[in-house]
Amino acid sequence: MDERAAGPDEPARAGVDASVESVFREERGRLLASLSRRFGDLDLAEEVASEAIEAALVHWPVDGVPSRPGAWLLTTARRRAVDRLRRDRTYAARLAVLQVEADRADPAPAADADGELPDERLQLFFTCAHPALPAEDRGALTLRCLAGLTTPEVARAYLVPTATMAQRIVRAKKKIREARIPFRVPGVDELPARLPGVLQVLYSIFTEGYAASSGPTLQRSDLAEEAIRLARILRRLLPAEREPAGLLGLMLLIHARRAARTDAAGALVLLADQDRGRWDRAMIEEGRELVRVALTGGPPGRYGVQAAIAALHDEAADLTTTDWPQVVALYDVLFALTPSPIVALNRAVAVAMRDGPEAGLVLLDALADEPRLRGHHPYPAARAELLYRCGRFAEAAVAYREALEQVGTDPERAHLSRGLAAASAAAGAGSGSSAGSDSDSAAGTRDG
């Protein structure tokens, strides 16, 4: 029998409900992973997990929170699942086939010496990010199953109606079931091909939190923090892999600037103007250590290199003392690893800071016909700001208007509107003077 904490008195009962919620949020991924691995069905796992938490809400306020709440929830959920399968023999037979297939592919681990079940969340990471699932479904399913977010919370994360997100999650789980996607960790030969998909899902979640694609705010820290929490879990589960360390380091080094990226009114504060004293130094130090791990022991990976670039920004006292030659060199390495137009855009930004705006514009103009940059507002925004710095104000105004048509968040829209007003005024006055403070938003000063 579980040892239990002393039963709460009446004034503390409300706190028990909060404890249950906290435990469930923390244990949800582990619980779903174990249940999915045991029964081979994510729908069943979610249903009995919900029933277990409902039972906890009834029993724990009376009996006290168990000393091992996760084990209590898992035992209760397993019993509910067995009861369901006994009532539905056809369903049970189908799940039995799936379980046999899963065991052949990856035998279930045993409990440890303390009776605690092993952490099987790694299997769930790879299942949620399986390449057979549509890309838009992978992040949603990861947040639902591993981060413990409710469907309405996931819907808010992706800025879609709850009903739409519910359909997306149902579709993903149906695909897992019908395609018989196994709940297992890929073998050594598969891991290099599969791990990048998991990392990309987590990075996409973080990016939406750090730089929201639309809405009234520049960043959504709760979403970024969920991505960091999941990246920490993945790092613990794959300690020998360097790229999870690189991804976590990248997230921390960028998220460390969150307090300085907006002012008290929520307006965008450019990297050049940020109060670096407000950056989270403990987070930066942790990120720097992870960069060292990611770049040691073999060829660098894309997240390790990106983290190294972020570290250079965080280590500099200000924009002018940033080691721009090294930033450009790292972008060269990154482009060799992932030759994408986004990397080329960011490299052009760094070249502009190293060699001047004209040099950056040459590189940006070479990307003008790149289809993957259409609708990507940082591209015309970077051109606008460099054109302004070059004194080509009329062209800058055109580029600012293009960026305004594409931008999604209110703080960025306000910033670009100020740039447009300055460029239009300068063009109308025929001024050839150098840009004022707004010109400091040139590509190289954009945060991240």
Short mmCIF file of C-alpha atoms in Angstrom, two decimals:
data_model
loop_
_atom_site.label_atom_id
_atom_site.label_comp_id
_atom_site.label_asym_id
_atom_site.label_seq_id
_atom_site.Cartn_x
_atom_site.Cartn_y
_atom_site.Cartn_z
CA MET A 1 0.00 0.00 0.00
CA ASP A 2 1.22 3.49 -0.78
CA GLU A 3 2.49 5.60 2.08
CA ARG A 4 0.38 8.72 2.14
CA ALA A 5 0.90 12.21 3.32
CA ALA A 6 -1.31 13.37 6.15
CA GLY A 7 -4.81 14.18 5.00
CA PRO A 8 -5.35 17.88 4.35
CA ASP A 9 -7.47 19.94 6.67
CA GLU A 10 -10.35 21.95 5.29
CA PRO A 11 -8.43 25.20 4.61
CA ALA A 12 -5.89 23.22 2.61
CA ARG A 13 -8.35 21.26 0.47
CA ALA A 14 -8.27 23.81 -2.32
CA GLY A 15 -4.52 23.36 -2.47
CA VAL A 16 -4.92 19.63 -3.08
CA ASP A 17 -6.74 20.28 -6.34
CA ALA A 18 -3.84 22.48 -7.40
CA SER A 19 -1.42 19.70 -6.43
CA VAL A 20 -3.36 17.21 -8.52
CA GLU A 21 -3.24 19.54 -11.52
CA SER A 22 0.48 20.14 -11.04
CA VAL A 23 1.23 16.42 -10.73
CA PHE A 24 -0.87 15.55 -13.75
CA ARG A 25 0.75 18.20 -15.92
CA GLU A 26 4.20 16.95 -14.92
CA GLU A 27 3.36 13.26 -15.19
CA ARG A 28 1.11 13.35 -18.25
CA GLY A 29 3.82 12.60 -20.80
CA ARG A 30 5.25 9.74 -18.77
CA LEU A 31 1.75 8.39 -18.11
CA LEU A 32 0.64 8.51 -21.74
CA ALA A 33 3.93 7.01 -22.91
CA SER A 34 3.60 4.03 -20.57
CA LEU A 35 -0.07 3.48 -21.39
CA SER A 36 0.47 3.85 -25.14
CA ARG A 37 3.38 1.44 -25.00
CA ARG A 38 1.33 -1.05 -22.97
CA PHE A 39 -1.91 -0.91 -24.95
CA GLY A 40 -0.78 0.35 -28.37
CA ASP A 41 -3.52 2.98 -28.67
CA LEU A 42 -3.13 6.69 -27.94
CA ASP A 43 -6.88 7.31 -27.78
CA LEU A 44 -7.35 4.65 -25.12
CA ALA A 45 -4.32 5.97 -23.25
CA GLU A 46 -5.71 9.51 -23.16
CA GLU A 47 -9.18 8.37 -22.10
CA VAL A 48 -8.03 6.23 -19.17
CA ALA A 49 -5.46 8.84 -18.14
CA SER A 50 -8.30 11.36 -17.89
CA GLU A 51 -10.33 8.90 -15.84
CA ALA A 52 -7.36 8.39 -13.53
CA ILE A 53 -7.03 12.11 -12.88
CA GLU A 54 -10.76 12.33 -12.20
CA ALA A 55 -10.36 9.54 -9.65
CA ALA A 56 -7.44 11.41 -8.10
CA LEU A 57 -9.58 14.51 -7.71
CA VAL A 58 -12.06 12.41 -5.74
CA HIS A 59 -9.65 10.40 -3.57
CA TRP A 60 -6.63 12.62 -2.93
CA PRO A 61 -8.49 15.42 -1.12
CA VAL A 62 -9.75 12.76 1.32
CA ASP A 63 -6.83 10.33 1.54
CA GLY A 64 -3.94 12.69 0.85
CA VAL A 65 -1.59 12.87 -2.13
CA PRO A 66 0.25 9.53 -2.58
CA SER A 67 3.99 9.44 -2.00
CA ARG A 68 4.35 8.28 -5.63
CA PRO A 69 1.50 10.08 -7.41
CA GLY A 70 2.66 9.09 -10.88
CA ALA A 71 2.59 5.40 -9.98
CA TRP A 72 -0.88 5.83 -8.45
CA LEU A 73 -2.19 7.44 -11.62
CA LEU A 74 -0.61 4.77 -13.83
CA THR A 75 -2.02 1.89 -11.78
CA THR A 76 -5.48 3.43 -11.80
CA ALA A 77 -5.36 4.14 -15.54
CA ARG A 78 -4.20 0.60 -16.32
CA ARG A 79 -7.09 -0.86 -14.33
CA ARG A 80 -9.55 1.33 -16.22
CA ALA A 81 -8.02 0.23 -19.53
CA VAL A 82 -8.26 -3.45 -18.61
CA ASP A 83 -11.90 -2.98 -17.60
CA ARG A 84 -12.66 -1.42 -20.98
CA LEU A 85 -10.93 -4.18 -22.88
CA ARG A 86 -12.85 -6.83 -20.97
CA ARG A 87 -16.09 -5.18 -22.04
CA ASP A 88 -15.06 -4.90 -25.71
CA ARG A 89 -13.48 -8.13 -26.89
CA THR A 90 -13.16 -7.01 -30.53
CA TYR A 91 -11.28 -3.90 -29.48
CA ALA A 92 -9.14 -5.96 -27.14
CA ALA A 93 -8.23 -8.40 -29.90
CA ARG A 94 -7.16 -5.58 -32.21
CA LEU A 95 -5.03 -4.00 -29.51
CA ALA A 96 -3.48 -7.37 -28.72
CA VAL A 97 -2.22 -7.60 -32.30
CA LEU A 98 -0.75 -4.10 -32.06
CA GLN A 99 0.89 -4.95 -28.75
CA VAL A 100 2.52 -8.10 -30.14
CA GLU A 101 3.90 -6.08 -33.05
CA ALA A 102 5.22 -3.42 -30.68
CA ASP A 103 6.87 -5.97 -28.40
CA ARG A 104 8.62 -7.61 -31.32
CA ALA A 105 9.97 -4.26 -32.44
CA ASP A 106 10.92 -2.99 -28.99
CA PRO A 107 10.33 -5.07 -25.83
CA ALA A 108 8.82 -3.16 -22.93
CA PRO A 109 11.31 -2.21 -20.19
CA ALA A 110 10.95 -3.53 -16.67
CA ALA A 111 10.36 -1.54 -13.51
CA ASP A 112 13.42 -0.39 -11.60
CA ALA A 113 14.52 -1.57 -8.16
CA ASP A 114 12.27 0.95 -6.41
CA GLY A 115 9.21 -0.21 -8.29
CA GLU A 116 9.10 2.93 -10.39
CA LEU A 117 8.33 2.51 -14.06
CA PRO A 118 11.04 3.63 -16.48
CA ASP A 119 10.60 6.85 -18.39
CA GLU A 120 9.14 5.88 -21.76
CA ARG A 121 8.52 9.39 -23.02
CA LEU A 122 11.24 9.05 -25.64
CA GLN A 123 9.02 6.63 -27.55
CA LEU A 124 6.21 9.16 -27.46
CA PHE A 125 8.49 11.94 -28.76
CA PHE A 126 9.29 9.88 -31.85
CA THR A 127 5.67 8.77 -32.32
CA CYS A 128 4.31 12.34 -32.17
CA ALA A 129 6.98 13.54 -34.62
CA HIS A 130 6.70 10.57 -36.98
CA PRO A 131 7.30 11.58 -40.62
CA ALA A 132 4.07 9.84 -41.66
CA LEU A 133 2.11 12.57 -39.86
CA PRO A 134 1.45 15.95 -41.50
CA ALA A 135 3.93 18.55 -40.28
CA GLU A 136 1.19 20.75 -38.78
CA ASP A 137 -0.06 17.82 -36.68
CA ARG A 138 3.29 16.90 -35.13
CA GLY A 139 3.68 19.99 -33.00
CA ALA A 140 0.05 19.93 -31.91
CA LEU A 141 0.25 16.30 -30.85
CA THR A 142 3.53 16.88 -29.02
CA LEU A 143 2.02 19.75 -27.01
CA ARG A 144 -1.10 17.71 -26.27
CA CYS A 145 0.60 14.49 -25.23
CA LEU A 146 4.00 15.48 -23.88
CA ALA A 147 3.53 19.04 -22.61
CA GLY A 148 0.18 18.24 -21.02
CA LEU A 149 -1.67 21.12 -22.67
CA THR A 150 -5.41 20.79 -23.11
CA THR A 151 -6.89 20.92 -26.60
CA PRO A 152 -8.10 24.54 -26.09
CA GLU A 153 -4.59 25.48 -24.91
CA VAL A 154 -3.02 23.87 -27.98
CA ALA A 155 -5.57 25.66 -30.16
CA ARG A 156 -4.57 28.99 -28.62
CA ALA A 157 -0.92 28.12 -29.22
CA TYR A 158 -1.62 27.71 -32.94
CA LEU A 159 -4.23 30.50 -33.08
CA VAL A 160 -6.97 28.26 -34.45
CA PRO A 161 -10.47 27.46 -33.14
CA THR A 162 -10.66 24.68 -30.55
CA ALA A 163 -12.85 22.59 -32.86
CA THR A 164 -10.26 22.82 -35.63
CA MET A 165 -7.47 21.74 -33.29
CA ALA A 166 -9.58 18.90 -31.90
CA GLN A 167 -10.10 17.60 -35.44
CA ARG A 168 -6.36 17.91 -36.14
CA ILE A 169 -5.45 15.91 -33.04
CA VAL A 170 -8.07 13.25 -33.78
CA ARG A 171 -6.73 12.99 -37.33
CA ALA A 172 -3.18 12.53 -36.08
CA LYS A 173 -4.13 9.82 -33.60
CA LYS A 174 -6.19 8.06 -36.26
CA LYS A 175 -3.18 8.10 -38.58
CA ILE A 176 -0.99 6.59 -35.86
CA ARG A 177 -3.54 3.83 -35.30
CA GLU A 178 -4.31 3.04 -38.94
CA ALA A 179 -0.69 3.21 -40.12
CA ARG A 180 0.35 1.15 -37.10
CA ILE A 181 3.05 3.62 -36.23
CA PRO A 182 4.95 1.89 -33.40
CA PHE A 183 5.51 3.37 -29.96
CA ARG A 184 9.25 2.80 -29.93
CA VAL A 185 12.58 4.54 -30.14
CA PRO A 186 14.21 4.19 -33.57
CA GLY A 187 17.19 1.88 -33.74
CA VAL A 188 20.75 3.13 -33.97
CA ASP A 189 20.61 2.95 -37.76
CA GLU A 190 17.36 4.97 -37.90
CA LEU A 191 18.11 7.58 -35.25
CA PRO A 192 20.15 9.98 -37.43
CA ALA A 193 17.25 10.23 -39.87
CA ARG A 194 14.48 10.47 -37.26
CA LEU A 195 15.95 12.67 -34.54
CA PRO A 196 15.99 15.86 -36.67
CA GLY A 197 12.21 15.58 -37.04
CA VAL A 198 11.73 15.57 -33.27
CA LEU A 199 14.10 18.51 -32.85
CA GLN A 200 12.33 20.47 -35.59
CA VAL A 201 8.96 20.01 -33.87
CA LEU A 202 10.34 21.40 -30.61
CA TYR A 203 12.10 24.27 -32.36
CA SER A 204 8.92 25.19 -34.24
CA ILE A 205 7.02 25.34 -30.96
CA PHE A 206 9.73 27.50 -29.42
CA THR A 207 9.91 29.82 -32.43
CA GLU A 208 6.18 30.51 -32.28
CA GLY A 209 6.57 31.34 -28.61
CA TYR A 210 9.65 33.51 -29.00
CA ALA A 211 8.56 35.29 -32.18
CA ALA A 212 4.81 34.93 -32.57
CA SER A 213 3.58 34.76 -36.14
CA SER A 214 0.53 36.90 -35.43
CA GLY A 215 -1.43 38.55 -32.66
CA PRO A 216 -1.17 41.51 -30.30
CA THR A 217 2.10 40.49 -28.63
CA LEU A 218 5.64 39.98 -29.89
CA GLN A 219 6.29 36.86 -27.86
CA ARG A 220 4.33 34.19 -26.04
CA SER A 221 6.63 33.15 -23.24
CA ASP A 222 4.41 30.35 -21.98
CA LEU A 223 4.74 28.53 -25.30
CA ALA A 224 8.50 29.11 -25.46
CA GLU A 225 8.84 27.79 -21.91
CA GLU A 226 6.88 24.63 -22.78
CA ALA A 227 9.28 24.02 -25.66
CA ILE A 228 12.24 24.49 -23.32
CA ARG A 229 10.71 22.07 -20.81
CA LEU A 230 10.25 19.44 -23.52
CA ALA A 231 13.78 20.05 -24.81
CA ARG A 232 15.11 19.46 -21.30
CA ILE A 233 13.26 16.14 -21.16
CA LEU A 234 14.62 15.10 -24.55
CA ARG A 235 18.14 16.11 -23.50
CA ARG A 236 17.89 13.91 -20.38
CA LEU A 237 16.56 10.99 -22.40
CA LEU A 238 19.29 11.23 -25.06
CA PRO A 239 22.38 12.34 -23.11
CA ALA A 240 24.82 10.94 -25.69
CA GLU A 241 23.32 12.93 -28.58
CA ARG A 242 24.83 16.39 -29.14
CA GLU A 243 22.07 18.05 -31.17
CA PRO A 244 19.45 17.94 -28.36
CA ALA A 245 22.05 19.79 -26.27
CA GLY A 246 22.50 22.27 -29.10
CA LEU A 247 18.76 22.86 -29.43
CA LEU A 248 18.28 23.37 -25.70
CA GLY A 249 21.27 25.71 -25.62
CA LEU A 250 19.87 27.71 -28.54
CA MET A 251 16.50 28.07 -26.84
CA LEU A 252 18.03 29.21 -23.56
CA LEU A 253 20.41 31.71 -25.16
CA ILE A 254 17.55 33.32 -27.08
CA HIS A 255 14.94 33.12 -24.32
CA ALA A 256 17.40 34.76 -21.92
CA ARG A 257 16.67 38.09 -23.69
CA ARG A 258 12.90 37.90 -23.32
CA ALA A 259 12.54 40.58 -20.60
CA ALA A 260 14.39 43.18 -22.67
CA ARG A 261 12.71 42.55 -26.03
CA THR A 262 9.67 44.71 -25.28
CA ASP A 263 9.08 47.81 -23.19
CA ALA A 264 6.46 48.26 -20.48
CA ALA A 265 3.82 48.94 -23.13
CA GLY A 266 4.71 45.83 -25.14
CA ALA A 267 6.48 47.73 -27.92
CA LEU A 268 9.36 46.10 -29.76
CA VAL A 269 12.84 46.95 -28.46
CA LEU A 270 15.56 46.31 -31.02
CA LEU A 271 18.64 44.30 -30.14
CA ALA A 272 20.77 47.44 -30.44
CA ASP A 273 18.61 49.23 -27.87
CA GLN A 274 17.99 46.46 -25.37
CA ASP A 275 19.11 46.81 -21.76
CA ARG A 276 21.44 43.83 -21.61
CA GLY A 277 21.42 44.07 -17.84
CA ARG A 278 17.90 42.61 -18.03
CA TRP A 279 19.09 39.50 -19.84
CA ASP A 280 19.00 36.31 -17.77
CA ARG A 281 22.68 35.63 -17.10
CA ALA A 282 22.11 32.27 -15.41
CA MET A 283 20.22 31.09 -18.46
CA ILE A 284 22.98 32.39 -20.73
CA GLU A 285 25.65 30.51 -18.77
CA GLU A 286 23.64 27.30 -18.98
CA GLY A 287 23.20 27.84 -22.70
CA ARG A 288 26.91 28.47 -23.23
CA GLU A 289 27.78 25.22 -21.46
CA LEU A 290 25.36 23.35 -23.72
CA VAL A 291 27.03 24.94 -26.76
CA ARG A 292 30.33 23.48 -25.60
CA VAL A 293 28.72 20.06 -25.30
CA ALA A 294 27.08 20.36 -28.72
CA LEU A 295 30.29 21.36 -30.50
CA THR A 296 32.56 18.80 -28.85
CA GLY A 297 33.20 15.26 -30.02
CA GLY A 298 32.29 15.39 -33.69
CA PRO A 299 31.16 17.52 -36.63
CA PRO A 300 28.82 20.35 -35.63
CA GLY A 301 25.08 20.09 -36.15
CA ARG A 302 22.70 22.83 -37.21
CA TYR A 303 21.36 23.54 -33.71
CA GLY A 304 24.82 23.58 -32.18
CA VAL A 305 25.97 26.13 -34.76
CA GLN A 306 22.86 28.28 -34.29
CA ALA A 307 23.43 28.16 -30.54
CA ALA A 308 27.03 29.29 -31.05
CA ILE A 309 25.76 32.29 -33.04
CA ALA A 310 23.29 33.14 -30.28
CA ALA A 311 26.08 32.86 -27.72
CA LEU A 312 28.17 35.43 -29.61
CA HIS A 313 25.28 37.90 -29.40
CA ASP A 314 24.78 37.22 -25.70
CA GLU A 315 28.48 37.56 -24.87
CA ALA A 316 28.89 40.98 -26.53
CA ALA A 317 28.65 44.13 -24.44
CA ASP A 318 26.71 45.86 -27.21
CA LEU A 319 25.97 45.64 -30.92
CA THR A 320 29.19 47.27 -32.08
CA THR A 321 31.43 44.93 -30.10
CA THR A 322 29.70 41.79 -31.38
CA ASP A 323 32.17 39.55 -33.22
CA TRP A 324 30.51 39.95 -36.61
CA PRO A 325 33.31 38.22 -38.59
CA GLN A 326 32.82 35.13 -36.42
CA VAL A 327 29.03 35.38 -36.77
CA VAL A 328 29.41 35.42 -40.57
CA ALA A 329 31.83 32.49 -40.42
CA LEU A 330 29.33 30.47 -38.38
CA TYR A 331 26.56 31.31 -40.85
CA ASP A 332 28.84 29.93 -43.57
CA VAL A 333 29.07 26.67 -41.62
CA LEU A 334 25.31 26.66 -41.03
CA PHE A 335 24.57 27.25 -44.71
CA ALA A 336 26.78 24.31 -45.62
CA LEU A 337 24.71 22.16 -43.23
CA THR A 338 21.29 23.56 -44.17
CA PRO A 339 21.41 25.62 -47.38
CA SER A 340 18.10 27.43 -46.90
CA PRO A 341 17.08 30.96 -47.93
CA ILE A 342 16.36 31.81 -44.29
CA VAL A 343 19.98 31.07 -43.41
CA ALA A 344 21.09 33.10 -46.44
CA LEU A 345 18.92 36.01 -45.27
CA ASN A 346 20.40 35.92 -41.78
CA ARG A 347 23.91 35.68 -43.21
CA ALA A 348 23.25 38.77 -45.35
CA VAL A 349 22.17 40.58 -42.19
CA ALA A 350 25.46 39.68 -40.49
CA VAL A 351 27.49 40.70 -43.55
CA ALA A 352 25.75 44.09 -43.47
CA MET A 353 26.91 44.54 -39.91
CA ARG A 354 30.45 43.44 -40.75
CA ASP A 355 30.98 45.15 -44.11
CA GLY A 356 28.26 47.81 -44.32
CA PRO A 357 24.68 48.01 -45.63
CA GLU A 358 25.66 48.01 -49.31
CA ALA A 359 27.34 44.61 -48.97
CA GLY A 360 24.28 43.22 -47.22
CA LEU A 361 21.95 44.58 -49.89
CA VAL A 362 23.87 42.81 -52.64
CA LEU A 363 23.25 39.50 -50.90
CA LEU A 364 19.61 40.29 -50.14
CA ASP A 365 18.89 41.30 -53.72
CA ALA A 366 20.30 37.97 -54.88
CA LEU A 367 17.45 36.32 -52.93
CA ALA A 368 14.70 38.39 -54.57
CA ASP A 369 13.31 35.51 -56.63
CA GLU A 370 13.51 32.91 -53.86
CA PRO A 371 9.95 31.50 -53.58
CA ARG A 372 10.41 30.39 -49.98
CA LEU A 373 10.89 34.01 -48.91
CA ARG A 374 7.59 35.19 -50.40
CA GLY A 375 5.33 36.25 -47.58
CA HIS A 376 8.24 36.13 -45.11
CA HIS A 377 8.19 39.68 -43.77
CA PRO A 378 11.75 39.72 -42.33
CA TYR A 379 13.05 39.77 -45.91
CA PRO A 380 11.46 43.05 -47.09
CA ALA A 381 11.95 44.46 -43.58
CA ALA A 382 15.69 43.79 -43.75
CA ARG A 383 15.88 45.33 -47.23
CA ALA A 384 13.95 48.39 -46.06
CA GLU A 385 16.26 48.99 -43.16
CA LEU A 386 19.44 48.54 -45.20
CA LEU A 387 18.10 50.75 -47.98
CA TYR A 388 17.38 53.41 -45.38
CA ARG A 389 20.92 53.17 -44.04
CA CYS A 390 22.20 53.62 -47.61
CA GLY A 391 20.15 56.79 -48.00
CA ARG A 392 17.85 55.22 -50.63
CA PHE A 393 14.76 56.44 -48.83
CA ALA A 394 12.13 56.08 -51.57
CA GLU A 395 13.12 52.46 -52.16
CA ALA A 396 13.15 51.90 -48.41
CA ALA A 397 9.57 53.17 -48.18
CA VAL A 398 8.47 50.68 -50.86
CA ALA A 399 10.13 47.83 -48.97
CA TYR A 400 8.57 48.93 -45.67
CA ARG A 401 5.12 48.87 -47.29
CA GLU A 402 5.77 45.35 -48.56
CA ALA A 403 6.82 44.21 -45.09
CA LEU A 404 3.73 45.79 -43.55
CA GLU A 405 1.52 43.77 -45.88
CA GLN A 406 3.08 40.56 -44.55
CA VAL A 407 3.78 41.17 -40.85
CA GLY A 408 1.56 39.44 -38.30
CA THR A 409 2.14 40.95 -34.85
CA ASP A 410 1.07 44.37 -33.65
CA PRO A 411 4.47 45.38 -32.14
CA GLU A 412 6.31 44.59 -35.36
CA ARG A 413 3.65 46.38 -37.39
CA ALA A 414 4.08 49.48 -35.23
CA HIS A 415 7.86 49.34 -35.64
CA LEU A 416 7.64 48.99 -39.42
CA SER A 417 5.11 51.81 -39.57
CA ARG A 418 7.59 54.08 -37.82
CA GLY A 419 10.24 53.03 -40.32
CA LEU A 420 7.89 53.77 -43.21
CA ALA A 421 7.08 57.21 -41.82
CA ALA A 422 10.77 58.05 -41.42
CA ALA A 423 11.64 56.80 -44.91
CA SER A 424 8.72 58.65 -46.51
CA ALA A 425 9.60 61.88 -44.73
CA ALA A 426 13.26 61.59 -45.72
CA ALA A 427 12.34 60.80 -49.32
CA GLY A 428 9.98 63.77 -49.45
CA ALA A 429 12.63 66.09 -48.06
CA GLY A 430 15.23 64.74 -50.47
CA SER A 431 17.49 64.18 -47.47
CA GLY A 432 20.71 62.27 -47.87
CA SER A 433 21.60 62.29 -44.21
CA SER A 434 22.34 59.08 -42.40
CA ALA A 435 19.56 57.25 -40.62
CA GLY A 436 18.59 58.08 -37.09
CA SER A 437 17.82 55.66 -34.32
CA ASP A 438 15.26 53.78 -36.39
CA SER A 439 18.03 52.74 -38.76
CA ASP A 440 19.57 50.74 -35.92
CA SER A 441 16.91 48.14 -36.66
CA ALA A 442 18.90 47.10 -39.73
CA ALA A 443 18.94 43.40 -40.21
CA GLY A 444 21.91 42.77 -37.97
CA THR A 445 20.16 44.31 -34.98
CA ARG A 446 17.07 42.15 -35.19
CA ASP A 447 16.86 40.00 -32.09
CA GLY A 448 17.62 36.32 -32.52
#
